[in-house]
PDB file of C-alpha atoms in Angstrom:
ATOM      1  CA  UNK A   1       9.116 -12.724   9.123  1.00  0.00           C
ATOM      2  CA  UNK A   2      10.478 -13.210   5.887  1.00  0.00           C
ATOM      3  CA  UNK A   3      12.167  -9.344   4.374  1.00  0.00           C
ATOM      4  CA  UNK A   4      12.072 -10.191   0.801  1.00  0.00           C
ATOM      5  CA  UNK A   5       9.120  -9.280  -1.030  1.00  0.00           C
ATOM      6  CA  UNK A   6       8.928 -11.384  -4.130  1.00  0.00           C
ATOM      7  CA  UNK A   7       6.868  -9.508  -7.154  1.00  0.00           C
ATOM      8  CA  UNK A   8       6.782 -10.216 -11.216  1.00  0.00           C
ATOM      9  CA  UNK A   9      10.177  -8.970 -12.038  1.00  0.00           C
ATOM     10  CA  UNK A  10      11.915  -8.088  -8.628  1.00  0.00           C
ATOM     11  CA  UNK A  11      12.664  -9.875  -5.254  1.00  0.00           C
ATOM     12  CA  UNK A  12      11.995  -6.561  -2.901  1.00  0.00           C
ATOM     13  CA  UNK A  13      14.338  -6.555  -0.140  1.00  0.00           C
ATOM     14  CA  UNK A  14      12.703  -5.139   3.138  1.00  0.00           C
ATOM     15  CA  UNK A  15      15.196  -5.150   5.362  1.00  0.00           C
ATOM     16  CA  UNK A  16      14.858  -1.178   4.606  1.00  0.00           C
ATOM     17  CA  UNK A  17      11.358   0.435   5.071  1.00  0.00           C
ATOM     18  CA  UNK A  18      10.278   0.842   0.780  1.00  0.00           C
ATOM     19  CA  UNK A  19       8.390   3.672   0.044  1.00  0.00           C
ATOM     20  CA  UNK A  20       5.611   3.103  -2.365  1.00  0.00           C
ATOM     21  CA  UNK A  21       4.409   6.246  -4.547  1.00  0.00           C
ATOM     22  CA  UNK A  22       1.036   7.302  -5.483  1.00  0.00           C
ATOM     23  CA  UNK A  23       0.286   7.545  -9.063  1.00  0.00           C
ATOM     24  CA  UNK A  24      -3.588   8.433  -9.176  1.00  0.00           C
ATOM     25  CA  UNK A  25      -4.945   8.073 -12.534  1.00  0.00           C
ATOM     26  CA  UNK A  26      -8.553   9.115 -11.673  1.00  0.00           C
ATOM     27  CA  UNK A  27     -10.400  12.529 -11.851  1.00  0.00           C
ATOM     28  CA  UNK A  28     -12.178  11.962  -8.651  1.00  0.00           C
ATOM     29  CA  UNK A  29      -9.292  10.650  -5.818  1.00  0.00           C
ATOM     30  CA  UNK A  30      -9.604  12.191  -2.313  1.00  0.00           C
ATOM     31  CA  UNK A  31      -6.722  14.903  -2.072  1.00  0.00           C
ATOM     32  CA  UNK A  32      -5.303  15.049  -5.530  1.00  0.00           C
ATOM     33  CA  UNK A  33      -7.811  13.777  -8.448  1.00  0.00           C
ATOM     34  CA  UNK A  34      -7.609  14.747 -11.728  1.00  0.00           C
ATOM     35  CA  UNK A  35      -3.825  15.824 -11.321  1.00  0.00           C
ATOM     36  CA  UNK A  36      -2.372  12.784 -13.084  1.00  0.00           C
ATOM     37  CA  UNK A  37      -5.681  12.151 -14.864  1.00  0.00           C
ATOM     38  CA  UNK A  38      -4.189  12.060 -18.625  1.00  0.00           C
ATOM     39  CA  UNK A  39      -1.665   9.387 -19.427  1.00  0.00           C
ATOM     40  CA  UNK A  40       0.703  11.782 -20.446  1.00  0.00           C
ATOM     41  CA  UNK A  41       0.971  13.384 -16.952  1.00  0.00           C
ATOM     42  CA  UNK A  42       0.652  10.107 -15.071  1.00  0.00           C
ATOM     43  CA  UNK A  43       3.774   9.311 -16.622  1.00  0.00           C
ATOM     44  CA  UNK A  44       5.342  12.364 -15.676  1.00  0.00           C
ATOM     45  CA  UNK A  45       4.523  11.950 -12.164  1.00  0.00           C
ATOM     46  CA  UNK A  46       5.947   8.462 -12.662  1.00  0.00           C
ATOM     47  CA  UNK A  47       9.532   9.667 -13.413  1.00  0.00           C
ATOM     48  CA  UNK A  48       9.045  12.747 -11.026  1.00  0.00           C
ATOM     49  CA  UNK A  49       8.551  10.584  -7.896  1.00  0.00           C
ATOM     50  CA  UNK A  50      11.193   7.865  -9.201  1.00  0.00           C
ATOM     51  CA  UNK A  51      13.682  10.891  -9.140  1.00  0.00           C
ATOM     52  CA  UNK A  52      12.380  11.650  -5.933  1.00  0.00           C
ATOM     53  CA  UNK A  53      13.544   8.154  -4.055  1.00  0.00           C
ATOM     54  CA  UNK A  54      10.051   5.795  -4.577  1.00  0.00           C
ATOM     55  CA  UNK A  55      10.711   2.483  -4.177  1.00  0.00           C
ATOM     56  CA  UNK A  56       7.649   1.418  -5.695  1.00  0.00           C
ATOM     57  CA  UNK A  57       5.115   3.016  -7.690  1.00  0.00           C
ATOM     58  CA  UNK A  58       1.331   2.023  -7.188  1.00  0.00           C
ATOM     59  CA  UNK A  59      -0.979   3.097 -10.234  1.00  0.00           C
ATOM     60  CA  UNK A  60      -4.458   3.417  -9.745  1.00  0.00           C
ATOM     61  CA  UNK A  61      -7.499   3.872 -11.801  1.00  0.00           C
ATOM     62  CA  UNK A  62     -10.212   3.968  -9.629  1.00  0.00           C
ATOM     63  CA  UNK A  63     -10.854   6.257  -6.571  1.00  0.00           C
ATOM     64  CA  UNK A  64     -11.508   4.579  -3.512  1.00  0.00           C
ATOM     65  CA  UNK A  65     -12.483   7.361  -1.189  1.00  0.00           C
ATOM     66  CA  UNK A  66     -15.191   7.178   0.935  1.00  0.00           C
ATOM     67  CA  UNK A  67     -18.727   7.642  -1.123  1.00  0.00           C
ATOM     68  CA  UNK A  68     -16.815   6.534  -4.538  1.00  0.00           C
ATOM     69  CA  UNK A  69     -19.154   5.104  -7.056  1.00  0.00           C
ATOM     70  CA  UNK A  70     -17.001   1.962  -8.914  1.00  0.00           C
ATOM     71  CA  UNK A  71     -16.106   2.623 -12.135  1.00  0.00           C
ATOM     72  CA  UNK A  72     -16.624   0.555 -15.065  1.00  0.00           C
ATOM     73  CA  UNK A  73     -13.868  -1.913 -17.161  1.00  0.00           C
ATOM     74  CA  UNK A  74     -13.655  -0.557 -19.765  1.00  0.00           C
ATOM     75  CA  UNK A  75     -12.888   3.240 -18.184  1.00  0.00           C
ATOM     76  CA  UNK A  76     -10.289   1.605 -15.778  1.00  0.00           C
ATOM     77  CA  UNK A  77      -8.602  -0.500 -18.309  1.00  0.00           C
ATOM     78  CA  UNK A  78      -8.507   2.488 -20.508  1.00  0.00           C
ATOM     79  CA  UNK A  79      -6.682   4.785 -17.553  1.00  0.00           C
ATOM     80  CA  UNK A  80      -4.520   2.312 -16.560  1.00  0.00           C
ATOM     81  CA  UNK A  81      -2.905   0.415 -19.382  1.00  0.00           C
ATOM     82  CA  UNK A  82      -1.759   2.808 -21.271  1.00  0.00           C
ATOM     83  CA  UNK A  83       0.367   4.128 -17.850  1.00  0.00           C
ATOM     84  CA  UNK A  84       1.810   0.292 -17.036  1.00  0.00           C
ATOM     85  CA  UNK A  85       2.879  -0.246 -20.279  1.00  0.00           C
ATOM     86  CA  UNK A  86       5.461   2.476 -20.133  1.00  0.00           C
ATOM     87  CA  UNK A  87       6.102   2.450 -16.387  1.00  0.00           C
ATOM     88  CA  UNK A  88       8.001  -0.855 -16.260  1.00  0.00           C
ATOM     89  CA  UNK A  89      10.203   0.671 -18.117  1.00  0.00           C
ATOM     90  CA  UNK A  90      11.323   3.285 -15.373  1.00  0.00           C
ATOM     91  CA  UNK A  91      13.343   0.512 -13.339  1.00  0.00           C
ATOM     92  CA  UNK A  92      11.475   0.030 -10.467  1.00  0.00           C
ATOM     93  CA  UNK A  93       8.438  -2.575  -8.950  1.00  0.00           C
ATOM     94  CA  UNK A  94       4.882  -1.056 -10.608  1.00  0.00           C
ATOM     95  CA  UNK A  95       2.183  -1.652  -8.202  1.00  0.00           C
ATOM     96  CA  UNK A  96      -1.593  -1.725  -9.648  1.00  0.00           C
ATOM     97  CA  UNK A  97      -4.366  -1.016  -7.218  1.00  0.00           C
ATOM     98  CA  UNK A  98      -7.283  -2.675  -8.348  1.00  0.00           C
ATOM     99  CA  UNK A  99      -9.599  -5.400  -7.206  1.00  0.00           C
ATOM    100  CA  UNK A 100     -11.145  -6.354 -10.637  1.00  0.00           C
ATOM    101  CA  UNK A 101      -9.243  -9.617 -11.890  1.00  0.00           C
ATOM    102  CA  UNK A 102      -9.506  -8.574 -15.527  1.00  0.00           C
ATOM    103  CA  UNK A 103      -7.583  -5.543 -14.628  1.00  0.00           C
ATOM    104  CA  UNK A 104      -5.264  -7.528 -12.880  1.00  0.00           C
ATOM    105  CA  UNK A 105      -4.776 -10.257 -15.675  1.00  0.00           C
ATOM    106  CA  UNK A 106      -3.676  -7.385 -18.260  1.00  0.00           C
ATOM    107  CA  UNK A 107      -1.465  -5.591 -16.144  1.00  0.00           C
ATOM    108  CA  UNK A 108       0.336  -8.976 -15.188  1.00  0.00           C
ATOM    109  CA  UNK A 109       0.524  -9.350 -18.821  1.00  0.00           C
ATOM    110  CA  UNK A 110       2.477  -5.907 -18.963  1.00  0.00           C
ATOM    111  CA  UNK A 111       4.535  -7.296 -16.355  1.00  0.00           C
ATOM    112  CA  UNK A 112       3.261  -5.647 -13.957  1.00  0.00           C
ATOM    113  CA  UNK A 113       4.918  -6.497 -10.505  1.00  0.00           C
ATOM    114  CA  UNK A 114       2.485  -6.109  -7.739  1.00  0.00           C
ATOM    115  CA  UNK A 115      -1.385  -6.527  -7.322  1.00  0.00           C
ATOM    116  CA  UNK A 116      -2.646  -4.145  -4.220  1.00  0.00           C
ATOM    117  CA  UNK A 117      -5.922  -4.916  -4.221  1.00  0.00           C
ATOM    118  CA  UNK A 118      -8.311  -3.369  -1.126  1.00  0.00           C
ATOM    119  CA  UNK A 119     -10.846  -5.835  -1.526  1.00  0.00           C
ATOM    120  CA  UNK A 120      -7.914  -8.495  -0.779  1.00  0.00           C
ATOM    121  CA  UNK A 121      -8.963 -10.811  -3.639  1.00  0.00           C
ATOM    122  CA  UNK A 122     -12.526 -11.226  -2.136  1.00  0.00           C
ATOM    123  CA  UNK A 123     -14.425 -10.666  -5.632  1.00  0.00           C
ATOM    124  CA  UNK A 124     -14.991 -13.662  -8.022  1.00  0.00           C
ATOM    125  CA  UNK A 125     -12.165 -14.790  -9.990  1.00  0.00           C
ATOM    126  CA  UNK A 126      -9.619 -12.373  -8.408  1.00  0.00           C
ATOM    127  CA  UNK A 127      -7.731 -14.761  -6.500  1.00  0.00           C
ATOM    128  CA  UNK A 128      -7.376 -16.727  -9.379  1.00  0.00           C
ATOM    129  CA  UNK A 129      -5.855 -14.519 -11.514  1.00  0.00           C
ATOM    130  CA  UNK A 130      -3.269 -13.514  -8.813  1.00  0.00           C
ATOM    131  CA  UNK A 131      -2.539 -17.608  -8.044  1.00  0.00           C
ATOM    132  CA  UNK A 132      -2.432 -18.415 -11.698  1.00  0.00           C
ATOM    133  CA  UNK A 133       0.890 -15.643 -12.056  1.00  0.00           C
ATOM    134  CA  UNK A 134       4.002 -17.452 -11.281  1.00  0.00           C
ATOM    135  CA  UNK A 135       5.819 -14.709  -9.301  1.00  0.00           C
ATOM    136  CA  UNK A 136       3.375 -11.798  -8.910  1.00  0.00           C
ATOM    137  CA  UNK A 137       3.609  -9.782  -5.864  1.00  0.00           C
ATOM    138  CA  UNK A 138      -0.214  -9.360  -3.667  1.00  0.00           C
ATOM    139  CA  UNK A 139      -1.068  -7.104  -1.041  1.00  0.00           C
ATOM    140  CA  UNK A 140      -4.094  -7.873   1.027  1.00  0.00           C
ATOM    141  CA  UNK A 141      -5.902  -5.193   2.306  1.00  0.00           C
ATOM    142  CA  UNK A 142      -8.754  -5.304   5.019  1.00  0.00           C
ATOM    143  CA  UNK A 143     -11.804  -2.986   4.392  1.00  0.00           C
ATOM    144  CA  UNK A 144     -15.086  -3.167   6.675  1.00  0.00           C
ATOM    145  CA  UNK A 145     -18.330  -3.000   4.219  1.00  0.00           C
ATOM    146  CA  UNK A 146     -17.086  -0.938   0.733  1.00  0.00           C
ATOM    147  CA  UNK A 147     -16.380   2.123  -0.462  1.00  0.00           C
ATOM    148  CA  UNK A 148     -19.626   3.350  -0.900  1.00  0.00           C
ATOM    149  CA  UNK A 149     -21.304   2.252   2.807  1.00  0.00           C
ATOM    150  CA  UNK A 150     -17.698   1.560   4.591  1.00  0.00           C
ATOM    151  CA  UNK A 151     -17.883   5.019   6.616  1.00  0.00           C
ATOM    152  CA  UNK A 152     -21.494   5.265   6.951  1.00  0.00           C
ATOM    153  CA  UNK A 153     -21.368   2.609   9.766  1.00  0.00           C
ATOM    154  CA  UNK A 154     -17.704   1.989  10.985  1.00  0.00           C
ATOM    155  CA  UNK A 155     -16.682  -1.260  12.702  1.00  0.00           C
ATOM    156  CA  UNK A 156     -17.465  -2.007  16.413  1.00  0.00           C
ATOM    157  CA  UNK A 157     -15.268  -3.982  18.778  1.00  0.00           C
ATOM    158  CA  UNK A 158     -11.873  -4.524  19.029  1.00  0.00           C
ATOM    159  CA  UNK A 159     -10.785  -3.587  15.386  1.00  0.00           C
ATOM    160  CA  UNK A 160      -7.045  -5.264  15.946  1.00  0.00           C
ATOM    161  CA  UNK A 161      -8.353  -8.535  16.217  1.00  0.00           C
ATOM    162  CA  UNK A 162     -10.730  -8.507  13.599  1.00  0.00           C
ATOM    163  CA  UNK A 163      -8.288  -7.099  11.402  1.00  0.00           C
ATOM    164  CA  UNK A 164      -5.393  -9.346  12.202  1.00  0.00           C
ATOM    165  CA  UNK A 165      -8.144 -12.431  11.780  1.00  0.00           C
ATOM    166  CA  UNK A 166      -9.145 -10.840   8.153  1.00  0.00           C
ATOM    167  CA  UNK A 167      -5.411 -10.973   7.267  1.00  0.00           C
ATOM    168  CA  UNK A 168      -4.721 -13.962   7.854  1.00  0.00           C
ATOM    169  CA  UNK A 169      -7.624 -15.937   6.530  1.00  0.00           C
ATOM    170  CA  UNK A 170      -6.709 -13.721   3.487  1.00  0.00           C
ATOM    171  CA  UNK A 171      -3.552 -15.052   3.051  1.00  0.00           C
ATOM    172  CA  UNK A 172      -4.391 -18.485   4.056  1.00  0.00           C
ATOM    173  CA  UNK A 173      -6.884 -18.906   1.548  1.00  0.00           C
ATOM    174  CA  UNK A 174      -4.260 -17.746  -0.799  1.00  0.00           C
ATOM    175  CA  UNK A 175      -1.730 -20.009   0.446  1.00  0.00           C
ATOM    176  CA  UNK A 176      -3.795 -22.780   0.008  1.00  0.00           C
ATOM    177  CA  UNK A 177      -3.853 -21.966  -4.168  1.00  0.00           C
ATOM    178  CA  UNK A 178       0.152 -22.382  -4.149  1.00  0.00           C
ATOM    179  CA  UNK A 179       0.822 -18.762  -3.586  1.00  0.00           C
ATOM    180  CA  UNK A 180       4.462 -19.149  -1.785  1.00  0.00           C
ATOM    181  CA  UNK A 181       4.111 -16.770   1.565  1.00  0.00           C
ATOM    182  CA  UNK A 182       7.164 -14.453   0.348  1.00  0.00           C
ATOM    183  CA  UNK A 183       4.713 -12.749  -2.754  1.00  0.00           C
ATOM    184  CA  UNK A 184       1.826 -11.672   0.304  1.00  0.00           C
ATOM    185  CA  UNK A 185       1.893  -8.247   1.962  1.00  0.00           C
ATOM    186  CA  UNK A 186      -0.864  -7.286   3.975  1.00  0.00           C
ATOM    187  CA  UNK A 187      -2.392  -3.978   4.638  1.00  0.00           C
ATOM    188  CA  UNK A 188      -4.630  -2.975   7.833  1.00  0.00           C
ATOM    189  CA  UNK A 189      -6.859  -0.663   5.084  1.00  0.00           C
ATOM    190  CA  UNK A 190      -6.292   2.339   7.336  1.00  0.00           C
ATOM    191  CA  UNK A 191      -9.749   5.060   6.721  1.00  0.00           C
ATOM    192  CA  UNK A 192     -11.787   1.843   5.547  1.00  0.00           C
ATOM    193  CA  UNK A 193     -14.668   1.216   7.401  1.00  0.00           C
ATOM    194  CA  UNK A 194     -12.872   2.128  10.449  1.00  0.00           C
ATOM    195  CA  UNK A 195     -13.185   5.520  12.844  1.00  0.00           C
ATOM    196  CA  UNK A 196     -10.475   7.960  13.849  1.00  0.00           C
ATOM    197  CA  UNK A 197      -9.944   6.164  16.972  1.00  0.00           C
ATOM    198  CA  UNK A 198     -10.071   2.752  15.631  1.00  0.00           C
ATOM    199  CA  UNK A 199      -7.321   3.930  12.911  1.00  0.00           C
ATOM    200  CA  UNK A 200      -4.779   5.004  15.530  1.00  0.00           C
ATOM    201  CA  UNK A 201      -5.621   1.573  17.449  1.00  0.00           C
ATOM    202  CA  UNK A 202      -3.976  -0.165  14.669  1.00  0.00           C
ATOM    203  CA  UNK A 203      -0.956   2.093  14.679  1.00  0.00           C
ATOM    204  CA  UNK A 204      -0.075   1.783  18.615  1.00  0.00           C
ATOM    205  CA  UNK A 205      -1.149  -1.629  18.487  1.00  0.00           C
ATOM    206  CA  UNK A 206       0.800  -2.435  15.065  1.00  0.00           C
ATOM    207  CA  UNK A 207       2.848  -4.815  16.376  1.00  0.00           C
ATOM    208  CA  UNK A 208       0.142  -7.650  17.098  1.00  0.00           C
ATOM    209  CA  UNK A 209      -0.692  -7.079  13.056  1.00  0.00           C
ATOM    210  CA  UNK A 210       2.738  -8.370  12.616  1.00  0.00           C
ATOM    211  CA  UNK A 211       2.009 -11.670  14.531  1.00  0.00           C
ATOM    212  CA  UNK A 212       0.971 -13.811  10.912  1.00  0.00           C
ATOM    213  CA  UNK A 213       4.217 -13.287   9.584  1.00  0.00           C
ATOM    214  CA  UNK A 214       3.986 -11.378   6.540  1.00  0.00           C
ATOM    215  CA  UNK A 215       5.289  -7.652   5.454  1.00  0.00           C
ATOM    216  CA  UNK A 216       3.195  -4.980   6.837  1.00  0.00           C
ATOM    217  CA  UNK A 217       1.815  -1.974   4.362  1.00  0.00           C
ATOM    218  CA  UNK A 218       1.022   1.378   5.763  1.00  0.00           C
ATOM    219  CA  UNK A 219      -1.321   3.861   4.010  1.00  0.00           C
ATOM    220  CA  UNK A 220      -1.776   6.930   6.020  1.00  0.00           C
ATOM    221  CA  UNK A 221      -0.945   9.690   3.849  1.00  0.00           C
ATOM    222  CA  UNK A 222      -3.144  12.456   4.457  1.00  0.00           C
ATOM    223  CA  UNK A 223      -5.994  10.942   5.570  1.00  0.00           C
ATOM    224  CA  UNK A 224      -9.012  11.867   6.844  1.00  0.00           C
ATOM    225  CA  UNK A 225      -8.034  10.759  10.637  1.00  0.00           C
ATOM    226  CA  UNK A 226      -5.052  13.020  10.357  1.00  0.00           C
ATOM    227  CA  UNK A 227      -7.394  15.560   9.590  1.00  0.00           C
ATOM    228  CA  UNK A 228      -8.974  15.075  12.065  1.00  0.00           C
ATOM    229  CA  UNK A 229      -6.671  15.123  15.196  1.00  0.00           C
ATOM    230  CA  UNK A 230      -4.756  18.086  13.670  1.00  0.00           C
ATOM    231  CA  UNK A 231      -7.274  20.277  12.026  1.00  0.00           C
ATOM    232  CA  UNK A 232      -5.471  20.514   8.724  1.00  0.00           C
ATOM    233  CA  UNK A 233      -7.823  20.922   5.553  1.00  0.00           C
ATOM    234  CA  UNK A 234      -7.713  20.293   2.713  1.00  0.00           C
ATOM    235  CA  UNK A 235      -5.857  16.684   2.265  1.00  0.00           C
ATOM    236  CA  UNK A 236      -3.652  17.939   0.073  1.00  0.00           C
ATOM    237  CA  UNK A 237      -1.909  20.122   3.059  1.00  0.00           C
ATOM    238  CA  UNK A 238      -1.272  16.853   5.501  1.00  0.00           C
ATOM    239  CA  UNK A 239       2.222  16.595   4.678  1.00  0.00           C
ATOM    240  CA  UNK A 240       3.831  16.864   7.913  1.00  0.00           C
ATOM    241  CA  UNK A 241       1.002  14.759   9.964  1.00  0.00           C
ATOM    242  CA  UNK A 242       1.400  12.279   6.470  1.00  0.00           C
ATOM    243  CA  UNK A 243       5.319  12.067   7.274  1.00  0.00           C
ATOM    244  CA  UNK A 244       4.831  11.676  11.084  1.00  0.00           C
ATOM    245  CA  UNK A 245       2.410   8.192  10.786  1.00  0.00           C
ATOM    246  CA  UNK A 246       4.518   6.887   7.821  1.00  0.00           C
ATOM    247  CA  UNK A 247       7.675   6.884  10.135  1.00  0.00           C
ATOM    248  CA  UNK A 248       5.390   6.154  13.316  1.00  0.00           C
ATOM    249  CA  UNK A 249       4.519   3.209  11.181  1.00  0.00           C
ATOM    250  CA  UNK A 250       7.784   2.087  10.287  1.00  0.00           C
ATOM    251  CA  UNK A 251       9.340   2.470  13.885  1.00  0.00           C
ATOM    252  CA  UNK A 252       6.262  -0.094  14.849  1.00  0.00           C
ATOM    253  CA  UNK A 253       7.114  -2.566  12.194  1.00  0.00           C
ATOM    254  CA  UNK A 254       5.858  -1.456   8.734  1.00  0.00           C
ATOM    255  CA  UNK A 255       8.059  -2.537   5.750  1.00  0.00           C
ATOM    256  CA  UNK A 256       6.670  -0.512   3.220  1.00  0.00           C
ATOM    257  CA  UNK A 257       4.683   3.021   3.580  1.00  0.00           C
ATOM    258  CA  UNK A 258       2.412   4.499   0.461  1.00  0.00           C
ATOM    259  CA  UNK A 259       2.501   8.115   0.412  1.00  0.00           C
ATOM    260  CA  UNK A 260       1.890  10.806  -1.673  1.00  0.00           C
ATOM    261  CA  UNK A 261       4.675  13.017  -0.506  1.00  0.00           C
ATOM    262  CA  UNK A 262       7.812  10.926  -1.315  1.00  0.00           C
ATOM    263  CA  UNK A 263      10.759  12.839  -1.220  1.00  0.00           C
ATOM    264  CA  UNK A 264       9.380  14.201   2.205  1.00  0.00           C
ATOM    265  CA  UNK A 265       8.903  10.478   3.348  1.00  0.00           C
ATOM    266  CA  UNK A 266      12.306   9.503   2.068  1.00  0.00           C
ATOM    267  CA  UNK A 267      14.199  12.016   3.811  1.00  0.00           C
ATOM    268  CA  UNK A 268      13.001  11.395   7.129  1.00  0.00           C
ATOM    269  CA  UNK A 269      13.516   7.976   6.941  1.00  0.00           C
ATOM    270  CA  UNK A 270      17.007   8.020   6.101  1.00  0.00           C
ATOM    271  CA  UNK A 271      16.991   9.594   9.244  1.00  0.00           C
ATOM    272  CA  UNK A 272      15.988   7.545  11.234  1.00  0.00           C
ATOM    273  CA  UNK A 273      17.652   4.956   8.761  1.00  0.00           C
ATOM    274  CA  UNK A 274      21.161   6.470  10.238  1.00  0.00           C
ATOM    275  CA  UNK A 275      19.939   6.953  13.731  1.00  0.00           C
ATOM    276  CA  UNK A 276      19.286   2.991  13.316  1.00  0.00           C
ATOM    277  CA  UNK A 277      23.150   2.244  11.924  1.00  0.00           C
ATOM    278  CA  UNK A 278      24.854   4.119  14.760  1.00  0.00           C
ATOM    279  CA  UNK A 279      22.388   2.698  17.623  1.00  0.00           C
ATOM    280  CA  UNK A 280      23.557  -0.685  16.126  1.00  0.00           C
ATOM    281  CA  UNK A 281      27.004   0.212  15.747  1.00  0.00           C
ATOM    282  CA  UNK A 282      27.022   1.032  19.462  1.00  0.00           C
ATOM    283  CA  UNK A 283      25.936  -2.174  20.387  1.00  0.00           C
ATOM    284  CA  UNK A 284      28.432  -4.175  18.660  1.00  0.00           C
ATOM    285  CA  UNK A 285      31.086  -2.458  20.203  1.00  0.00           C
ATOM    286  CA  UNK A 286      29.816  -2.921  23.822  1.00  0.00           C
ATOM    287  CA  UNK A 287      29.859  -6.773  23.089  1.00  0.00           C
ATOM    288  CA  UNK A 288      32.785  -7.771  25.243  1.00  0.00           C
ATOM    289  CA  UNK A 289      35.264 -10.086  22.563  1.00  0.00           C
TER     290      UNK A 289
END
């Protein structure tokens, strides 16, 4: 598996787990809309979560919760723009999470460095604005049916699978447009489409997602399925069931974690970061010279 991470304007190394921070830029997102609504305090929460260790920030203009209605162009364009334009300037990777390919041809233009995209390039004309980049980093995302249906009927069978075949057809089919293999994360799409037990499936069973050979995303942060097996309401309080899958996920394999709690996340992974150097250490000095 390769561990660099090519986007627009930076070659991402992943030999360290790269936390990716949340930038919401929508009135309506599951546990904190409207916070960062205006572009003023977007940008804000930018720098704030920059100072706070994020390796990557992922700006979004549209809620995809369960039950979200899509919002038009126009609207996203106008949330979103505005908050690229002056977040490249902060000195890390900007992320845009959007599966329209107009959105994702004038962030590109604002050198923007990563397309995260749940619908993993599957509407018209988006996997042709990603291909037509020279350097632009992707990550494919499975989701079962679509925001608005995806949790009225969940996927049967064995999710793994089906996920790990999505995936890779994804990035085949990407592949096959000249997109070099180092640009392509992928993303299981934890909370789309799939129930609580089928969500923790993916995590003990991580490892077979990392078969294909690309980077593995984790998005657990305070989700519903955390929720769930720890009784903690609202989303917004999940932190310490949040921090426990991101470095679950990580110790299985994941490269890069999306959170909304990143100085939390970064802490514990340096962590387990050092607990990591000394276990090595330890074995190079029982090598017999």
């Amino acid at each position: 598996m390769t561990t660099i991470w090519q986007t627009t304007r930076f070659r991402i190394d992943l030999a360290r787990p790269r936390v990716m921070g949340i930038v919401n830029v929508t009135p309506d997102s599951f546990s904190d809309g409207g916070a960062h609504e205006s572009t003023a305090a977007a940008l804000r929460h930018c720098e704030r979560l920059v100072e706070e260790g994020a390796d990557i920030l992922d700006i979004g203009g549209e809620s995809t919760r369960p039950g979200s209605p899509a919002v038009p162009l126009e609207i996203e364009l106008a949330r979103v723009l505005p908050v690229v334009r002056e977040a490249v300037r902060l000195g890390v990777p900007v992320s845009v999470d959007t599966y329209k390919p107009e959105v994702m041809r004038a962030v590109l233009e604002l050198d923007a460095d990563i397309v995260n995209d749940v619908w993993a390039l599957r509407q018209p004309g988006a996997r042709e604005a990603v291909a037509a980049h020279p350097a632009c980093g992707v990550c494919l995302m499975h989701m079962h049916r679509d925001p608005q249906t995806m949790q009225v009927a969940p996927m049967t069978g064995d999710v793994v699978q089906q996920v790990r075949s999505f995936l890779e057809q994804s990035a085949q089919a990407l592949r096959a447009l000249g997109v070099d293999s180092t640009r392509i994360v992928l993303d299981p799409g934890i909370g789309f489409g799939k129930t609580v037990a089928q969500n923790f499936a993916l995590l003990a069973r991580q490892s077979e997602l990392l078969a294909p050979g690309y980077p593995l995303l984790a998005g657990w942060s305070r989700k519903s399925s955390l929720g769930a097996v720890s009784g903690i309401e609202p989303a917004s309080q999940r932190l310490m069931p949040s921090v426990a899958a991101a470095l679950l996920a990580v110790e299985r394999g994941a490269r890069i974690v999306r959170v909304h709690d990143v100085a939390q996340t970064v802490s514990v992974l340096q962590v387990w970061q050092a607990m990591h150097a000394e276990e090595a250490q330890q074995q190079r000095s029982e090598i017999p010279s």
